[in-house]
Amino acid sequence: MKKFLGVCTGLMLMMPFSLQAEGHATNNPTGPFVECLLPSGNIEFIPAMFCEIKHGKYHY
């Protein structure tokens, strides 16, 4: 029973990290999300394709 609870606890602790990795996967058709410095001076967290369309630069 202790081993079963240990396995369940381990799986529950790893779940948020695996879900976060899936959310930032590169299978997004507009590319990965980046911080984009727009010509107006604003910084937005948008997909890379939209950053290029808006004539912005990747801000690291």
Short mmCIF file of N, CA, C and O in Angstrom, two decimals:
data_model
loop_
_atom_site.label_atom_id
_atom_site.label_comp_id
_atom_site.label_asym_id
_atom_site.label_seq_id
_atom_site.Cartn_x
_atom_site.Cartn_y
_atom_site.Cartn_z
N MET A 1 0.83 -1.19 0.00
CA MET A 1 0.00 0.00 0.00
C MET A 1 0.88 1.27 0.00
O MET A 1 0.55 2.24 -0.66
N LYS A 2 1.98 1.25 0.75
CA LYS A 2 2.85 2.42 0.78
C LYS A 2 3.48 2.67 -0.58
O LYS A 2 3.65 3.81 -1.00
N LYS A 3 3.84 1.59 -1.28
CA LYS A 3 4.44 1.76 -2.61
C LYS A 3 3.42 2.36 -3.58
O LYS A 3 3.75 3.22 -4.38
N PHE A 4 2.18 1.90 -3.48
CA PHE A 4 1.12 2.41 -4.35
C PHE A 4 0.90 3.90 -4.10
O PHE A 4 0.80 4.69 -5.04
N LEU A 5 0.85 4.30 -2.85
CA LEU A 5 0.67 5.72 -2.52
C LEU A 5 1.88 6.54 -2.96
O LEU A 5 1.73 7.68 -3.41
N GLY A 6 3.05 5.98 -2.86
CA GLY A 6 4.26 6.67 -3.33
C GLY A 6 4.23 6.90 -4.82
O GLY A 6 4.60 7.98 -5.30
N VAL A 7 3.79 5.90 -5.57
CA VAL A 7 3.70 6.04 -7.03
C VAL A 7 2.65 7.08 -7.39
O VAL A 7 2.87 7.93 -8.25
N CYS A 8 1.50 7.03 -6.73
CA CYS A 8 0.43 8.00 -7.01
C CYS A 8 0.89 9.42 -6.69
O CYS A 8 0.64 10.35 -7.46
N THR A 9 1.57 9.59 -5.59
CA THR A 9 2.06 10.91 -5.21
C THR A 9 3.09 11.40 -6.23
O THR A 9 3.06 12.57 -6.64
N GLY A 10 3.98 10.55 -6.65
CA GLY A 10 4.98 10.93 -7.65
C GLY A 10 4.35 11.34 -8.96
O GLY A 10 4.75 12.33 -9.58
N LEU A 11 3.33 10.61 -9.40
CA LEU A 11 2.64 10.96 -10.64
C LEU A 11 1.93 12.30 -10.53
O LEU A 11 1.93 13.11 -11.45
N MET A 12 1.31 12.54 -9.38
CA MET A 12 0.60 13.80 -9.18
C MET A 12 1.57 14.99 -9.15
O MET A 12 1.25 16.08 -9.62
N LEU A 13 2.76 14.78 -8.61
CA LEU A 13 3.74 15.86 -8.55
C LEU A 13 4.35 16.15 -9.91
O LEU A 13 4.74 17.28 -10.20
N MET A 14 4.45 15.16 -10.78
CA MET A 14 5.02 15.34 -12.10
C MET A 14 4.01 15.89 -13.11
O MET A 14 4.40 16.45 -14.13
N MET A 15 2.73 15.76 -12.83
CA MET A 15 1.70 16.15 -13.79
C MET A 15 1.77 17.63 -14.18
O MET A 15 1.71 17.95 -15.36
N PRO A 16 1.90 18.58 -13.25
CA PRO A 16 1.93 19.98 -13.68
C PRO A 16 3.09 20.30 -14.62
O PRO A 16 2.95 21.09 -15.54
N PHE A 17 4.24 19.66 -14.44
CA PHE A 17 5.38 19.92 -15.32
C PHE A 17 5.13 19.37 -16.71
O PHE A 17 5.49 19.99 -17.69
N SER A 18 4.49 18.23 -16.81
CA SER A 18 4.23 17.67 -18.13
C SER A 18 3.16 18.47 -18.85
O SER A 18 3.21 18.65 -20.06
N LEU A 19 2.17 18.98 -18.13
CA LEU A 19 1.14 19.79 -18.77
C LEU A 19 1.72 21.12 -19.24
O LEU A 19 1.35 21.63 -20.29
N GLN A 20 2.63 21.68 -18.48
CA GLN A 20 3.25 22.93 -18.87
C GLN A 20 4.10 22.74 -20.13
O GLN A 20 4.11 23.59 -21.00
N ALA A 21 4.78 21.61 -20.23
CA ALA A 21 5.60 21.34 -21.42
C ALA A 21 4.72 21.22 -22.65
O ALA A 21 5.09 21.65 -23.73
N GLU A 22 3.54 20.61 -22.50
CA GLU A 22 2.64 20.47 -23.64
C GLU A 22 2.10 21.82 -24.08
O GLU A 22 1.88 22.06 -25.25
N GLY A 23 1.90 22.73 -23.15
CA GLY A 23 1.36 24.03 -23.49
C GLY A 23 2.32 24.87 -24.30
O GLY A 23 1.92 25.74 -25.06
N HIS A 24 3.62 24.64 -24.20
CA HIS A 24 4.60 25.40 -24.94
C HIS A 24 5.22 24.58 -26.06
O HIS A 24 6.31 24.85 -26.51
N ALA A 25 4.50 23.58 -26.51
CA ALA A 25 5.02 22.73 -27.58
C ALA A 25 5.09 23.54 -28.88
O ALA A 25 4.39 24.52 -29.07
N THR A 26 5.95 23.14 -29.77
CA THR A 26 6.13 23.87 -31.03
C THR A 26 5.13 23.45 -32.09
O THR A 26 5.27 23.85 -33.24
N ASN A 27 4.10 22.69 -31.73
CA ASN A 27 3.11 22.29 -32.73
C ASN A 27 2.08 23.39 -32.96
O ASN A 27 1.12 23.21 -33.67
N ASN A 28 2.29 24.57 -32.37
CA ASN A 28 1.43 25.71 -32.60
C ASN A 28 1.67 26.20 -34.04
O ASN A 28 2.79 26.47 -34.42
N PRO A 29 0.62 26.34 -34.85
CA PRO A 29 0.84 26.72 -36.24
C PRO A 29 1.43 28.12 -36.41
O PRO A 29 2.01 28.43 -37.45
N THR A 30 1.31 28.98 -35.40
CA THR A 30 1.86 30.33 -35.52
C THR A 30 3.25 30.43 -34.90
O THR A 30 3.80 31.52 -34.83
N GLY A 31 3.80 29.32 -34.44
CA GLY A 31 5.14 29.31 -33.87
C GLY A 31 5.12 29.46 -32.36
O GLY A 31 4.07 29.65 -31.75
N PRO A 32 6.28 29.42 -31.76
CA PRO A 32 6.36 29.54 -30.30
C PRO A 32 6.05 30.97 -29.85
O PRO A 32 6.22 31.92 -30.60
N PHE A 33 5.58 31.10 -28.62
CA PHE A 33 5.32 32.42 -28.06
C PHE A 33 6.65 33.07 -27.68
O PHE A 33 7.52 32.43 -27.12
N VAL A 34 6.78 34.34 -28.01
CA VAL A 34 7.99 35.10 -27.72
C VAL A 34 7.60 36.47 -27.15
O VAL A 34 6.48 36.93 -27.34
N GLU A 35 8.55 37.09 -26.46
CA GLU A 35 8.36 38.48 -26.06
C GLU A 35 8.72 39.32 -27.26
O GLU A 35 9.84 39.26 -27.76
N CYS A 36 7.78 40.12 -27.71
CA CYS A 36 7.97 40.88 -28.95
C CYS A 36 8.00 42.38 -28.63
O CYS A 36 7.07 42.91 -28.03
N LEU A 37 9.08 43.03 -29.04
CA LEU A 37 9.21 44.48 -28.90
C LEU A 37 8.63 45.11 -30.16
O LEU A 37 9.21 45.00 -31.24
N LEU A 38 7.49 45.78 -30.01
CA LEU A 38 6.81 46.38 -31.15
C LEU A 38 7.40 47.76 -31.46
O LEU A 38 8.04 48.37 -30.60
N PRO A 39 7.19 48.26 -32.68
CA PRO A 39 7.72 49.58 -33.04
C PRO A 39 7.21 50.69 -32.11
O PRO A 39 7.88 51.70 -31.93
N SER A 40 6.05 50.51 -31.51
CA SER A 40 5.50 51.52 -30.60
C SER A 40 6.22 51.53 -29.25
O SER A 40 6.00 52.43 -28.45
N GLY A 41 7.05 50.51 -28.98
CA GLY A 41 7.77 50.42 -27.72
C GLY A 41 7.13 49.45 -26.74
O GLY A 41 7.71 49.16 -25.70
N ASN A 42 5.94 48.96 -27.05
CA ASN A 42 5.27 47.98 -26.19
C ASN A 42 5.90 46.61 -26.35
O ASN A 42 6.39 46.26 -27.42
N ILE A 43 5.87 45.84 -25.27
CA ILE A 43 6.35 44.46 -25.30
C ILE A 43 5.15 43.55 -25.07
O ILE A 43 4.44 43.69 -24.08
N GLU A 44 4.92 42.64 -26.01
CA GLU A 44 3.81 41.71 -25.90
C GLU A 44 4.33 40.28 -25.98
O GLU A 44 5.32 40.01 -26.64
N PHE A 45 3.64 39.37 -25.32
CA PHE A 45 3.96 37.94 -25.37
C PHE A 45 3.01 37.32 -26.39
O PHE A 45 1.86 36.99 -26.09
N ILE A 46 3.47 37.21 -27.63
CA ILE A 46 2.65 36.75 -28.73
C ILE A 46 3.41 35.70 -29.54
O ILE A 46 4.62 35.57 -29.41
N PRO A 47 2.69 34.96 -30.41
CA PRO A 47 3.38 33.99 -31.28
C PRO A 47 4.37 34.69 -32.21
O PRO A 47 4.18 35.86 -32.60
N ALA A 48 5.43 34.00 -32.55
CA ALA A 48 6.51 34.56 -33.36
C ALA A 48 6.01 35.08 -34.72
O ALA A 48 6.47 36.12 -35.19
N MET A 49 5.06 34.39 -35.32
CA MET A 49 4.56 34.81 -36.62
C MET A 49 3.89 36.18 -36.53
O MET A 49 4.09 37.04 -37.38
N PHE A 50 3.11 36.41 -35.47
CA PHE A 50 2.44 37.70 -35.31
C PHE A 50 3.44 38.80 -35.02
O PHE A 50 3.24 39.95 -35.40
N CYS A 51 4.52 38.46 -34.34
CA CYS A 51 5.57 39.43 -34.08
C CYS A 51 6.18 39.91 -35.39
O CYS A 51 6.40 41.11 -35.58
N GLU A 52 6.43 39.00 -36.30
CA GLU A 52 6.99 39.36 -37.60
C GLU A 52 6.00 40.17 -38.42
O GLU A 52 6.37 41.13 -39.10
N ILE A 53 4.71 39.81 -38.34
CA ILE A 53 3.68 40.53 -39.10
C ILE A 53 3.58 41.97 -38.62
O ILE A 53 3.40 42.89 -39.42
N LYS A 54 3.73 42.17 -37.31
CA LYS A 54 3.62 43.52 -36.73
C LYS A 54 4.95 44.29 -36.79
O LYS A 54 5.08 45.34 -36.21
N HIS A 55 5.94 43.73 -37.50
CA HIS A 55 7.27 44.35 -37.67
C HIS A 55 7.96 44.55 -36.33
O HIS A 55 8.65 45.55 -36.11
N GLY A 56 7.80 43.59 -35.43
CA GLY A 56 8.45 43.65 -34.13
C GLY A 56 9.76 42.87 -34.12
O GLY A 56 10.12 42.22 -35.10
N LYS A 57 10.45 42.97 -33.00
CA LYS A 57 11.71 42.23 -32.81
C LYS A 57 11.57 41.40 -31.55
O LYS A 57 10.94 41.81 -30.58
N TYR A 58 12.17 40.21 -31.58
CA TYR A 58 12.15 39.35 -30.41
C TYR A 58 12.90 40.04 -29.27
O TYR A 58 14.02 40.49 -29.44
N HIS A 59 12.28 40.11 -28.13
CA HIS A 59 12.87 40.74 -26.95
C HIS A 59 13.19 39.65 -25.96
O HIS A 59 12.31 38.96 -25.50
N TYR A 60 14.46 39.49 -25.59
CA TYR A 60 14.85 38.41 -24.69
C TYR A 60 15.06 38.93 -23.31
O TYR A 60 15.57 39.69 -22.81
#
